Each structure stands twice: as C-alpha cells, then as structure tokens.
Coordinates of N, CA and C in Angstrom, one line a residue:
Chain E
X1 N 20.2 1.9 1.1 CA 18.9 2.1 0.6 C 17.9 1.4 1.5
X2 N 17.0 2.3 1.8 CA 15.8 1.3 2.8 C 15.2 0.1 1.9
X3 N 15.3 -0.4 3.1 CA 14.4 -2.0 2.9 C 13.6 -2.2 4.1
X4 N 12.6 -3.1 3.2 CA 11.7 -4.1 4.0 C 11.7 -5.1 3.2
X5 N 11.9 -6.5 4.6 CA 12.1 -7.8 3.8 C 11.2 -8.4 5.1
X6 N 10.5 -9.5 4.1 CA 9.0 -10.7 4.4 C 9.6 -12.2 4.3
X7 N 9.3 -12.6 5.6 CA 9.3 -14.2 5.2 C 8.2 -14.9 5.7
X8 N 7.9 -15.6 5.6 CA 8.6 -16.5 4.0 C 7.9 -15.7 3.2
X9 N 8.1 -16.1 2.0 CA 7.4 -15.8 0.6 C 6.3 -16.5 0.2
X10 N 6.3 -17.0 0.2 CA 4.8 -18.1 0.1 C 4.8 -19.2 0.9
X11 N 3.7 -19.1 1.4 CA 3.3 -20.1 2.8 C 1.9 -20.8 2.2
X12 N 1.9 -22.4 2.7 CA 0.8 -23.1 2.9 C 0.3 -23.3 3.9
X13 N -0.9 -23.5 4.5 CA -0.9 -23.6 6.0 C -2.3 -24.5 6.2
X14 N -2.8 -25.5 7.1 CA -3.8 -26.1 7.1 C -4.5 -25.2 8.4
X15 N -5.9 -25.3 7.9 CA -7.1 -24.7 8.9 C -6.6 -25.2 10.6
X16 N -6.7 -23.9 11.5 CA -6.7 -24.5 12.8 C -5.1 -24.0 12.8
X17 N -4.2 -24.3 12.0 CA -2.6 -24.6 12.2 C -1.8 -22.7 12.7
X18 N -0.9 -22.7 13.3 CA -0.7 -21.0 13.4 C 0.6 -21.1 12.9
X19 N 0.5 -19.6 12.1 CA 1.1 -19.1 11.3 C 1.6 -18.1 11.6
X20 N 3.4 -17.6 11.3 CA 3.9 -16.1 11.8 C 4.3 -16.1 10.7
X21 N 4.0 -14.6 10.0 CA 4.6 -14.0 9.5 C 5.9 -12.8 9.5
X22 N 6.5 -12.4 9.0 CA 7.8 -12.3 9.6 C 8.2 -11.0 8.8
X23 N 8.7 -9.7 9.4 CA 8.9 -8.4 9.0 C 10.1 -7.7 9.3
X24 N 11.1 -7.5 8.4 CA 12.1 -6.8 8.7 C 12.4 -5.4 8.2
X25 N 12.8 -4.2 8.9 CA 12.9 -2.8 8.2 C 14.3 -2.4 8.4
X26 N 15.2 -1.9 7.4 CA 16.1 -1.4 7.8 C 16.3 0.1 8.2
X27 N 15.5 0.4 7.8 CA 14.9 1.9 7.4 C 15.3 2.7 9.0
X28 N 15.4 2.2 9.6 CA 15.4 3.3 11.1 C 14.0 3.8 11.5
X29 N 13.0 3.1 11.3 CA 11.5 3.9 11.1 C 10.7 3.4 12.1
X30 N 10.2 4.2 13.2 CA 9.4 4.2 14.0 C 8.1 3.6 14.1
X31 N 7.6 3.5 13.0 CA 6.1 2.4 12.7 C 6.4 1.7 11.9
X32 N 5.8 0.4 11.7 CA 5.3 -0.3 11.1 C 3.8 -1.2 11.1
X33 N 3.7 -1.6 9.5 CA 2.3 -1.7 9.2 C 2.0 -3.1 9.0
X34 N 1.1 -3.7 8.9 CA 0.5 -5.1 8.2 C -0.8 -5.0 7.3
X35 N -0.5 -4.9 5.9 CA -2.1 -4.9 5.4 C -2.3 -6.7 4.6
X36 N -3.4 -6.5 4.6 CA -3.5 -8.1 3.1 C -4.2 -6.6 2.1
X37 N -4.3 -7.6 1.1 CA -4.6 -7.1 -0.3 C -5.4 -8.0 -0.5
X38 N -6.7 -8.4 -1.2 CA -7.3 -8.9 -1.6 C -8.2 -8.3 -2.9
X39 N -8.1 -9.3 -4.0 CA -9.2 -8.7 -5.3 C -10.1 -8.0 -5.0
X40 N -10.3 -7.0 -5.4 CA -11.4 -6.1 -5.1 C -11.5 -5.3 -4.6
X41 N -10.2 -5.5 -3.0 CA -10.0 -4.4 -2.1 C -8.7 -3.8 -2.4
X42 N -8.5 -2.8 -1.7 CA -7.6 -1.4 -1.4 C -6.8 -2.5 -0.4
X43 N -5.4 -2.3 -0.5 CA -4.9 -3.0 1.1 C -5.8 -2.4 2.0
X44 N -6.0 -3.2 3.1 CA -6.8 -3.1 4.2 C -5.7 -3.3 5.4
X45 N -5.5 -2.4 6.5 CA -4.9 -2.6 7.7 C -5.2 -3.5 8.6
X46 N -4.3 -4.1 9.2 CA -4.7 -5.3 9.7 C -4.3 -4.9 11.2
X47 N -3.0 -4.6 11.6 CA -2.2 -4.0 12.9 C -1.0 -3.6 12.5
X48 N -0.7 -2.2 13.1 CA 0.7 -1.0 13.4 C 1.0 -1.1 14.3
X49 N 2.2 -0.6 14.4 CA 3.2 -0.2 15.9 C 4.1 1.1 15.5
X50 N 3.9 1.9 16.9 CA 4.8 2.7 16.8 C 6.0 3.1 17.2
X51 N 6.4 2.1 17.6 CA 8.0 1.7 18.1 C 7.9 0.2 18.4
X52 N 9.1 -0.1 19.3 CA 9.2 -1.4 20.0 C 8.6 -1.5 21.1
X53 N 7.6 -2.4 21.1 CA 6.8 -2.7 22.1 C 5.5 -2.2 22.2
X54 N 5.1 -1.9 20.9 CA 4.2 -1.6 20.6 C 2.9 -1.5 19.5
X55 N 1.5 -2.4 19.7 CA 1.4 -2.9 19.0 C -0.5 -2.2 19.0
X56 N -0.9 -1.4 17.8 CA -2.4 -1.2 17.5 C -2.9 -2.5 16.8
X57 N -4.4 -2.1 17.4 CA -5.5 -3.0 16.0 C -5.5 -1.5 14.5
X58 N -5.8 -2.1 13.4 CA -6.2 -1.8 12.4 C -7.8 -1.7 12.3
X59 N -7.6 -1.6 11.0 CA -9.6 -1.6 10.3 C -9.6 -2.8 10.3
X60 N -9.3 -3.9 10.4 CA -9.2 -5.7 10.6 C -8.6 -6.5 11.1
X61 N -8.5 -6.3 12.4 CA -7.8 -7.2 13.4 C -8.2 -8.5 13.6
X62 N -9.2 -8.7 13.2 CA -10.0 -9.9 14.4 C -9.3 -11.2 13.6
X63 N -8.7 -11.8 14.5 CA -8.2 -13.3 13.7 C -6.3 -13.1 13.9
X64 N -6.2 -11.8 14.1 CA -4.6 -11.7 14.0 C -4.1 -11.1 14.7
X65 N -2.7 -11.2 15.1 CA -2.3 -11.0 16.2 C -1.1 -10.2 16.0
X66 N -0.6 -9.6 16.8 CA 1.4 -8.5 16.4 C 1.9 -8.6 17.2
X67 N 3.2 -8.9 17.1 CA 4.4 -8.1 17.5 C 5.2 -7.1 17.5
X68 N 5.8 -6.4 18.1 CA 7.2 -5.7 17.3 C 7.8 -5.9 18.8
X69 N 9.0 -6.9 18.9 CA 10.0 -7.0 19.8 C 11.1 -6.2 19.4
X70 N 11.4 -5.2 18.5 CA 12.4 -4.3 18.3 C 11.8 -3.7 17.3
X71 N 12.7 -2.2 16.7 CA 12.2 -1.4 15.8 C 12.6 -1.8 14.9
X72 N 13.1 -3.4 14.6 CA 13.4 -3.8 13.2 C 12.6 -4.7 13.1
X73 N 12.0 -5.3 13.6 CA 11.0 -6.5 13.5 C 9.8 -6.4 14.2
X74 N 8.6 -7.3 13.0 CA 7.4 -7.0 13.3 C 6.8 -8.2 12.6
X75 N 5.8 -8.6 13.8 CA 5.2 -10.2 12.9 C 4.0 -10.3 13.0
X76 N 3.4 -11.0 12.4 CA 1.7 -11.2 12.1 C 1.7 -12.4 12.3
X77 N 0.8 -13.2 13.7 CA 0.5 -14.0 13.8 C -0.9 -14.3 14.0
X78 N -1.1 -15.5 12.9 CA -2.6 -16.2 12.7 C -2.5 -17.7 13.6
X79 N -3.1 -17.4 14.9 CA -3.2 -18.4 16.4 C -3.7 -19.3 15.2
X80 N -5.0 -19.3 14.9 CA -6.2 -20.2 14.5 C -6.4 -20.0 12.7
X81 N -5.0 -20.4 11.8 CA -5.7 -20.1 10.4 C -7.2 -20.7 10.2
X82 N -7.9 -19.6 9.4 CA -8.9 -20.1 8.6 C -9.0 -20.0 7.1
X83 N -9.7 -20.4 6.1 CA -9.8 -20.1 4.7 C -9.6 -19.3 4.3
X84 N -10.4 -18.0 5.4 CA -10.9 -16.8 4.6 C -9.4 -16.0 5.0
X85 N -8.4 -16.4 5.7 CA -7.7 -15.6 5.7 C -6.4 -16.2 4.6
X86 N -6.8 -16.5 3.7 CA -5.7 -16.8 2.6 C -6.2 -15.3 1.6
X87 N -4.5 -14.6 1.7 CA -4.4 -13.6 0.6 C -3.0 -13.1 0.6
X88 N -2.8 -12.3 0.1 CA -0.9 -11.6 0.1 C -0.9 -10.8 1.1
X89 N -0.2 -10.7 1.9 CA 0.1 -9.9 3.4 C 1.6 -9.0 2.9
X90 N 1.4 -7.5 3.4 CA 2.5 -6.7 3.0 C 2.9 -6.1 4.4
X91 N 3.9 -6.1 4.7 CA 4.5 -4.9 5.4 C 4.7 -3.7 5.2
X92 N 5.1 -2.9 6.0 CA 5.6 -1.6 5.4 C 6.3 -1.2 6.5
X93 N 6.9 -0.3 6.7 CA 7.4 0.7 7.3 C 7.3 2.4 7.1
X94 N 7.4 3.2 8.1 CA 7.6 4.8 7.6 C 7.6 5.7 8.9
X95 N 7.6 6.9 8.9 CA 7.2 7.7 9.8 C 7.0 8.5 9.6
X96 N 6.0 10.0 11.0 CA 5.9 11.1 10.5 C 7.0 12.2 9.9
X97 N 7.6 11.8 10.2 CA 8.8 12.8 9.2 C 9.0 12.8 8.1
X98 N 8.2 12.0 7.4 CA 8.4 11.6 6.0 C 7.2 12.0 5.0
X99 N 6.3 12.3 5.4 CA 5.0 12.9 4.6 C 4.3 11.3 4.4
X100 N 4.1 11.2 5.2 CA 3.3 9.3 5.7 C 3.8 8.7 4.4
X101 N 5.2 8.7 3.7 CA 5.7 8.2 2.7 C 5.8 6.6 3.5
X102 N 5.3 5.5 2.6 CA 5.5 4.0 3.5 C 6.5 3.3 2.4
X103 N 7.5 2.4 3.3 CA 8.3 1.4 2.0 C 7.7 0.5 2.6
X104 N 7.1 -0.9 1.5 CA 6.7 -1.7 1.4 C 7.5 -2.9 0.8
X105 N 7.4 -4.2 2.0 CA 7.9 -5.9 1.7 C 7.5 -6.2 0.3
X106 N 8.3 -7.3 0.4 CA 7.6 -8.1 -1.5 C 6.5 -8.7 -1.1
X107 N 5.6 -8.9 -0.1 CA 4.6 -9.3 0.1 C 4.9 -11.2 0.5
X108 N 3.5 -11.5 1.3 CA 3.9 -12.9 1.6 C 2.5 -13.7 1.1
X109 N 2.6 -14.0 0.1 CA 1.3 -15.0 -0.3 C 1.1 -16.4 0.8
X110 N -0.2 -16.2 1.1 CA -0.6 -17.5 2.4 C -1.9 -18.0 1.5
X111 N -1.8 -19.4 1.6 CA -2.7 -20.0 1.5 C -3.3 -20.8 2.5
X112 N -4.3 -20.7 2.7 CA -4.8 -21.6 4.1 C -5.5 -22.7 3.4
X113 N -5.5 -24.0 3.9 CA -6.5 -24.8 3.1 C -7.4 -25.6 4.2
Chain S
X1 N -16.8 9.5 5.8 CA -15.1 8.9 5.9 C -14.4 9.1 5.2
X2 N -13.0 8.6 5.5 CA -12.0 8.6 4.5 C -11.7 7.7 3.6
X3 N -11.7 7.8 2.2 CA -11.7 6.9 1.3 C -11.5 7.3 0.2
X4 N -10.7 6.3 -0.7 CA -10.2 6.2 -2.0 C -10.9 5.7 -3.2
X5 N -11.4 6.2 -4.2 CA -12.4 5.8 -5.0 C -11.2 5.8 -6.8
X6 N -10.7 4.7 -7.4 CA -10.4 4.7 -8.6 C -10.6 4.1 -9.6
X7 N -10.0 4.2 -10.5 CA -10.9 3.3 -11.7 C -10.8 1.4 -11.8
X8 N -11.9 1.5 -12.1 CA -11.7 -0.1 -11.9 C -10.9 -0.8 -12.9
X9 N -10.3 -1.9 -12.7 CA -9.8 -2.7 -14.1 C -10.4 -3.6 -14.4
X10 N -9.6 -4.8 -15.1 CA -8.5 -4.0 -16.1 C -8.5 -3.0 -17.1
X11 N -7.3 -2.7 -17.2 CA -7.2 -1.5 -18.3 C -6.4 -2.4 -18.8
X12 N -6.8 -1.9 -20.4 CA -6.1 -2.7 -21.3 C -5.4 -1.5 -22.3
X13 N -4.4 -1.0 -22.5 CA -3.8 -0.5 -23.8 C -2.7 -0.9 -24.8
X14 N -3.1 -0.5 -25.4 CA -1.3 -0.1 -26.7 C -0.2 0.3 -25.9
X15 N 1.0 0.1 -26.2 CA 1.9 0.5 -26.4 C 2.1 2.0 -27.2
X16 N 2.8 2.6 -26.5 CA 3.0 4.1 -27.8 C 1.4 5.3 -27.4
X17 N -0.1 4.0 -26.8 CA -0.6 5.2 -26.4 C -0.8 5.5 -25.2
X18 N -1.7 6.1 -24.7 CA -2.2 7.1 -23.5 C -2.8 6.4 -22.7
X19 N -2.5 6.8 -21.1 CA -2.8 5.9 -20.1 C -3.3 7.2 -19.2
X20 N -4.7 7.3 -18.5 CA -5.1 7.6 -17.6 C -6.4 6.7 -16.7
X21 N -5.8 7.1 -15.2 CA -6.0 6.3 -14.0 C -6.8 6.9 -13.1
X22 N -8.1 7.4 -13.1 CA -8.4 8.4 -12.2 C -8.8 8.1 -11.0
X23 N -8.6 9.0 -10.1 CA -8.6 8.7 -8.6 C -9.5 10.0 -7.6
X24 N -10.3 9.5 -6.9 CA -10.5 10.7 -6.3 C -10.8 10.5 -5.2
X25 N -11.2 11.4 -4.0 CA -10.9 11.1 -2.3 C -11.7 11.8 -1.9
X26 N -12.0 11.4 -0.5 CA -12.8 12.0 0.4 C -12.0 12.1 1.4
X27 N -11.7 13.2 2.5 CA -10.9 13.2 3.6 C -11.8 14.1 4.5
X28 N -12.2 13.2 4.8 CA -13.1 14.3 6.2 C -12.3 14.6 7.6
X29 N -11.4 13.9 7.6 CA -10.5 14.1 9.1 C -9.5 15.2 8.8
X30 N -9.5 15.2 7.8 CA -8.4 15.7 7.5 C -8.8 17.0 6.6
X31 N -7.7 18.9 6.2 CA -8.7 18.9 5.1 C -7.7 18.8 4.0
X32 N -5.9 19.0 4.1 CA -5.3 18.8 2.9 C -4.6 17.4 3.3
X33 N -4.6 16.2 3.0 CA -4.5 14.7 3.0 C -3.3 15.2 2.1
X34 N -2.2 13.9 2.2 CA -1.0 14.0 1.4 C -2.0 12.7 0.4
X35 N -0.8 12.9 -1.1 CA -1.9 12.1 -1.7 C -0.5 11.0 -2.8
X36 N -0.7 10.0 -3.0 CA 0.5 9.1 -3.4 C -0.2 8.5 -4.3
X37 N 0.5 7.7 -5.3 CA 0.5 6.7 -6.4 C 1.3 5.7 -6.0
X38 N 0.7 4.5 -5.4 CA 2.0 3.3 -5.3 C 2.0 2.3 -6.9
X39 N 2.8 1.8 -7.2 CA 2.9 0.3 -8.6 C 3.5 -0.5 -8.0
X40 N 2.7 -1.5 -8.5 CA 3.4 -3.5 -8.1 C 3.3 -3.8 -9.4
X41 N 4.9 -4.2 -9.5 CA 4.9 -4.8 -10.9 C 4.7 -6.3 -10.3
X42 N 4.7 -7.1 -11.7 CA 4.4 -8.3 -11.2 C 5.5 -9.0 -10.5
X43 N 5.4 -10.0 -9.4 CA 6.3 -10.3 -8.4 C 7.1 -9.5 -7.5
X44 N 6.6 -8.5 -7.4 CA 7.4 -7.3 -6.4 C 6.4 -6.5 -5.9
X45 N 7.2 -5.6 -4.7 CA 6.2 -5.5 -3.6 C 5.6 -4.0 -4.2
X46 N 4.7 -2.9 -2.9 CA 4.8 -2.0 -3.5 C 5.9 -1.1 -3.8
X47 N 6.1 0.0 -4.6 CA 6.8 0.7 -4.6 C 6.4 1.8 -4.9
X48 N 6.4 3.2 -4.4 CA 5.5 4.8 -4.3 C 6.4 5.3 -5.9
X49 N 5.1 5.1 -6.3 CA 5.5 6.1 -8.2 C 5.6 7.4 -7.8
X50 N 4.9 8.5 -7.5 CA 5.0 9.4 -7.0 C 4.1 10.4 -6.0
X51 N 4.3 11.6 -5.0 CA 3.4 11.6 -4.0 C 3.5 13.3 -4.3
X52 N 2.3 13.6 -3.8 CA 2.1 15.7 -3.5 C 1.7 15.4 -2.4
X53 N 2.1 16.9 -1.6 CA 1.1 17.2 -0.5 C 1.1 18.5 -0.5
X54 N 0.9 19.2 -1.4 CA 0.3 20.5 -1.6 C -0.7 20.8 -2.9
X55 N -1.8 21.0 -2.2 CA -2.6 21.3 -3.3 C -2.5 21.9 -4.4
X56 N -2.5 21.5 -5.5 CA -2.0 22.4 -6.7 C -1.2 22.4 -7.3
X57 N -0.3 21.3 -6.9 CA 1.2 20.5 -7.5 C 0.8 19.7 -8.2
X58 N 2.0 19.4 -8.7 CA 1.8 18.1 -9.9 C 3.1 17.0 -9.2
X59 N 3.0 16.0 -9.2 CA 3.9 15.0 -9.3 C 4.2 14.3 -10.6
X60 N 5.4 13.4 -10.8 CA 5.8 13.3 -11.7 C 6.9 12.3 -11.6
X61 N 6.9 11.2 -12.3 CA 7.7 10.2 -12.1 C 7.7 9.4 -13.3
X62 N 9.0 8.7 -14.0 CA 8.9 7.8 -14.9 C 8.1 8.1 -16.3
X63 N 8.0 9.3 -15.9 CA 6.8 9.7 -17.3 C 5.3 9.5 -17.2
X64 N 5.2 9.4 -15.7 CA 3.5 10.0 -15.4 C 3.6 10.7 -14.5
X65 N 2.2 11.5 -14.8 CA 2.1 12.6 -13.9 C 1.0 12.4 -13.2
X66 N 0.6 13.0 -12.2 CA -0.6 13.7 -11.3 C -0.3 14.7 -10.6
X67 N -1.8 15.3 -10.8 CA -2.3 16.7 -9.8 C -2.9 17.0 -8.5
X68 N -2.4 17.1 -7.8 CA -3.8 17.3 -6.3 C -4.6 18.5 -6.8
X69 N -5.8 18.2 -7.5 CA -6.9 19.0 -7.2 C -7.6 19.0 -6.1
X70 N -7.4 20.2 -5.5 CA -8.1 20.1 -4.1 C -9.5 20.3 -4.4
X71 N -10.3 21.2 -5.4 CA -11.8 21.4 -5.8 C -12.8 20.1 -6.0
X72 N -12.1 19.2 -7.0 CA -12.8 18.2 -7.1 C -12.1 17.2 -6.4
X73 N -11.3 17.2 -5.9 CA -10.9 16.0 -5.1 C -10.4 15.0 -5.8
X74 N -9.5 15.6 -6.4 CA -8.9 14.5 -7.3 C -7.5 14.3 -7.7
X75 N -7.3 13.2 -8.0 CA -5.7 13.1 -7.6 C -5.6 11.8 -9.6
X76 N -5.8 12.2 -10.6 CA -5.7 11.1 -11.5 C -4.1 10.9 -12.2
X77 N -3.7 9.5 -12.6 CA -2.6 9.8 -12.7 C -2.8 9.5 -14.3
X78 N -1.5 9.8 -15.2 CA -1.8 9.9 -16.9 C -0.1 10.0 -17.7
X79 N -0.3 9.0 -18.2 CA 1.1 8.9 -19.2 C 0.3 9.1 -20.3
X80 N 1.5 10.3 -21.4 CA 1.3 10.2 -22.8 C 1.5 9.4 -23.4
X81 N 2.6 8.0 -23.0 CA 3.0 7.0 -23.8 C 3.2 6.4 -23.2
X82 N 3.0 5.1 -23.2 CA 3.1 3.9 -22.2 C 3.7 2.8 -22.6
X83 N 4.7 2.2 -22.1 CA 5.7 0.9 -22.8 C 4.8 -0.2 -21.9
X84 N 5.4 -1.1 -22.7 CA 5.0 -2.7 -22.2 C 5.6 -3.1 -20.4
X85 N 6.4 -2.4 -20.7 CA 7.1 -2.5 -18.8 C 6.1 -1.9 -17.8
X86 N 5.1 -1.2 -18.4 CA 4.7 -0.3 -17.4 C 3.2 -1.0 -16.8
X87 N 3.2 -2.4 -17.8 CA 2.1 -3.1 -16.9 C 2.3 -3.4 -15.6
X88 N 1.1 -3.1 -14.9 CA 1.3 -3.1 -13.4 C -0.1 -3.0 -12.6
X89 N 0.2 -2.9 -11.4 CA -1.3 -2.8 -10.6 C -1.0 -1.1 -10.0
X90 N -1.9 -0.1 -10.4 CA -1.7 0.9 -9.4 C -2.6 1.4 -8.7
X91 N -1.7 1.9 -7.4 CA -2.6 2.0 -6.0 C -2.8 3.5 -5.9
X92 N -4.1 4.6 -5.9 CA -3.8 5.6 -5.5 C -4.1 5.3 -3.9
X93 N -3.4 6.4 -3.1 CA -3.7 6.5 -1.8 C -3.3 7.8 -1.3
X94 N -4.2 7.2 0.4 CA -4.7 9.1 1.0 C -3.6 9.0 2.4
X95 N -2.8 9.9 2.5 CA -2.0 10.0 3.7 C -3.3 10.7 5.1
X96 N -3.1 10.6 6.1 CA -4.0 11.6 7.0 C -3.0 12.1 7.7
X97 N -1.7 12.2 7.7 CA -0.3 12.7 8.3 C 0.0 11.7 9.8
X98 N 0.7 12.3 10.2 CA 1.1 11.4 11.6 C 1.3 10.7 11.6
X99 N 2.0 9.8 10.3 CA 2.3 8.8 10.3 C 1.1 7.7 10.2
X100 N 0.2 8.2 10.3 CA -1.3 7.1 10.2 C -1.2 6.2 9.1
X101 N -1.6 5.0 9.4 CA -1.7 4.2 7.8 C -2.1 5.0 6.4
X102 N -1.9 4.5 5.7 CA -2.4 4.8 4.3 C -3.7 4.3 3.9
X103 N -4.5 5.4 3.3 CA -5.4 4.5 2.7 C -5.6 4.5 1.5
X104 N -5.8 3.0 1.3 CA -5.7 2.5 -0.4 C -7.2 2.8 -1.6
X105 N -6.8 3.0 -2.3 CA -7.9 2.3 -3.7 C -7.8 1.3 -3.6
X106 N -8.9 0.7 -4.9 CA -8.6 -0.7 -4.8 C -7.9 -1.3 -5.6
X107 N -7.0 -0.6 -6.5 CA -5.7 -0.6 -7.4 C -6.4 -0.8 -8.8
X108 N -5.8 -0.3 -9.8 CA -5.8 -0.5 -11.5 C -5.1 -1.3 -11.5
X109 N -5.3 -2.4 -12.7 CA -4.4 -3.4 -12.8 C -4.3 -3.0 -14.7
X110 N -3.2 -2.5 -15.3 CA -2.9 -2.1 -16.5 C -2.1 -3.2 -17.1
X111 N -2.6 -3.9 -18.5 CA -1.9 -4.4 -19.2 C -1.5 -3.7 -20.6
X112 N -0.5 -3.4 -20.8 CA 0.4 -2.7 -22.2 C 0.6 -3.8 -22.8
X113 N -0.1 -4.0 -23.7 CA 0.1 -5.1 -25.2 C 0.9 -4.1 -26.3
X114 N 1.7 -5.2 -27.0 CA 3.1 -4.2 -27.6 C 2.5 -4.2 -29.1

C-alpha cells in the first residue's frame, strides 16, 4: 500500500533555531510536495521536486528551504524559525501518471515560539 | 487564476441527515482540470475521498457523491445520510495535470452530532 510517513510529529522550536522536517514515500513516485495548512487557508505550496535532486519554489517559499537526496526522501528546512511559521506541514507524493492523484503524510504540527 | 472557492464552516449536522459541501473553480490554465475531494479525519493526514476528470461524471465514495459540472464550474460534494464518523475537514481541489501541485479550498470542517 503507498505510504507517506512525516517526522517528527509535533515539533517545538524556539525563534532563530533551525528546523528539518522530514519526508518519506514509498510510493515509487517521481514528485514530491510540501504544503502548511493554516485556518482559513487551502494548503498552500511551499516547495516540489521532481525526482532526486531536485528541488522548485512553490506559491510560498520564502523562509524555507528543500531537499530531495533520493526519490524516497524529501525535507523542509526552516534555517531561521519564526512565529509566523508555526502551522501543520504535509507532504505528499504523486505523479503524472496518476491523474495529479497526491498521497499525503499525517502531517507535522510545528510550533515556533 | 486558478482557484478553489467552497463553503465555509463549520457545518454542523444530524446524524441520519443530509450533507452538502459546495465547491466551485476557476481554471484558466487549463480548460478540463481534474477535480478531487480530499478528508482529514481528526489526527490523520489527507486522504482523496473521491476524484473525476471527465466532465460529466459523477464520483462516488463511502456514500458521497460529486459531479464535474463543467457549465457552472462546479464540483459540490453531498451525502444523503451522514454518520457521526463522517466528521471531518473537507478539501475540494483542482488538478492542472502534469503532475503540478494541487490546488486546495480552504476546507469544510463538518461536525455530525448523533
């Protein structure tokens, strides 16, 4: 069964401190995504890749950073947390072969303080 | 642009009644967008309730449905009966193909009181 698995699961983090978030797919799938979710909003894209070693901005990059060192792993790093970036961060995976169908992480709740 | 417009919450219902979620899209890049329903139950991630990508189909999952109306641009989803399990947050969303991100609504958050 495809998976995508997030770690950690809930993170605390102090202002200034850097943070990786952490993405795994089993799926065999060529992209992967990072959105947050936040009250009010639609997930919003943060940064994709469409294989290994490769890494887009989103509609919200600024503050965050990607990896994908292989087509199973994919990470979101916050150099410089700030406040405003406390919300639940999802992964996904998928490809075009799939009718842009995405499987999505259990999500990682960050709090920055 | 492209963008996902649906109903706001909360929704609040009964149990035993009727649940509709309406959704509707703009896709200027595109002109037939694939069109999905994701649900997050509580403590779990998303998971895709059901998806079309042909105009004029219905999807159908779990005991709800939706239509891609391509005329009005609309994708709403609708159970005749709704259980207490089925509280959840749902996401409609717009495919642009190629694998391109998804774009979200800003999700329904449904509570079924029993």
């Amino acid at each position: 069964e495809a998976a995508v698995t997030q770690s950690p699961r809930n993170k605390v983090a102090v202002t200034g401190g850097k943070v990786t978030l952490s993405c795994n797919q089993t799926n065999n799938h060529n992209n992967m995504y990072w959105y947050r979710q936040d009250t009010g909003h639609g997930l919003r894209l943060i940064h994709y890749s469409y294989g290994a070693g490769s890494t887009e901005k989103g509609d919200i990059p600024d503050g965050y950073k990607a990896s994908r060192p292989s087509q199973e792993n994919f990470s979101l790093i916050l150099e410089l947390a700030t406040p405003s970036q406390t919300s639940v961060y999802f992964c996904a995976s998928g490809d075009r072969f799939n009718q842009d169908t995405q499987y999505f992480g259990p999500g990682t709740r960050l709090l920055v303080l | 642009g492209d963008s996902v417009t649906q109903t706001e919450g909360p929704v609040t219902v009964s149990e035993s009644e009727s649940l509709i979620i309406n959704c509707t899209y703009s896709a200027t890049s595109i002109a037939y967008p694939n069109l999905f329903w994701y649900v997050r139950y509580p403590g779990e991630g998303l998971q895709l309730l059901l998806k079309v990508i042909t105009a004029g189909q219905k999807g159908s999952s779990r005991g709800f449905e939706a239509t891609y109306n391509k005329e009005t641009t609309s994708f709403h989803l609708q159970k005749a009966s709704v259980q207490e399990s089925d509280s959840a947050v749902y996401y409609c969303a717009l495919g642009l193909q190629g694998g391109r991100a998804l774009i979200f609504g800003t999700g329904t958050t449904v509570s079924v009181s029993p």
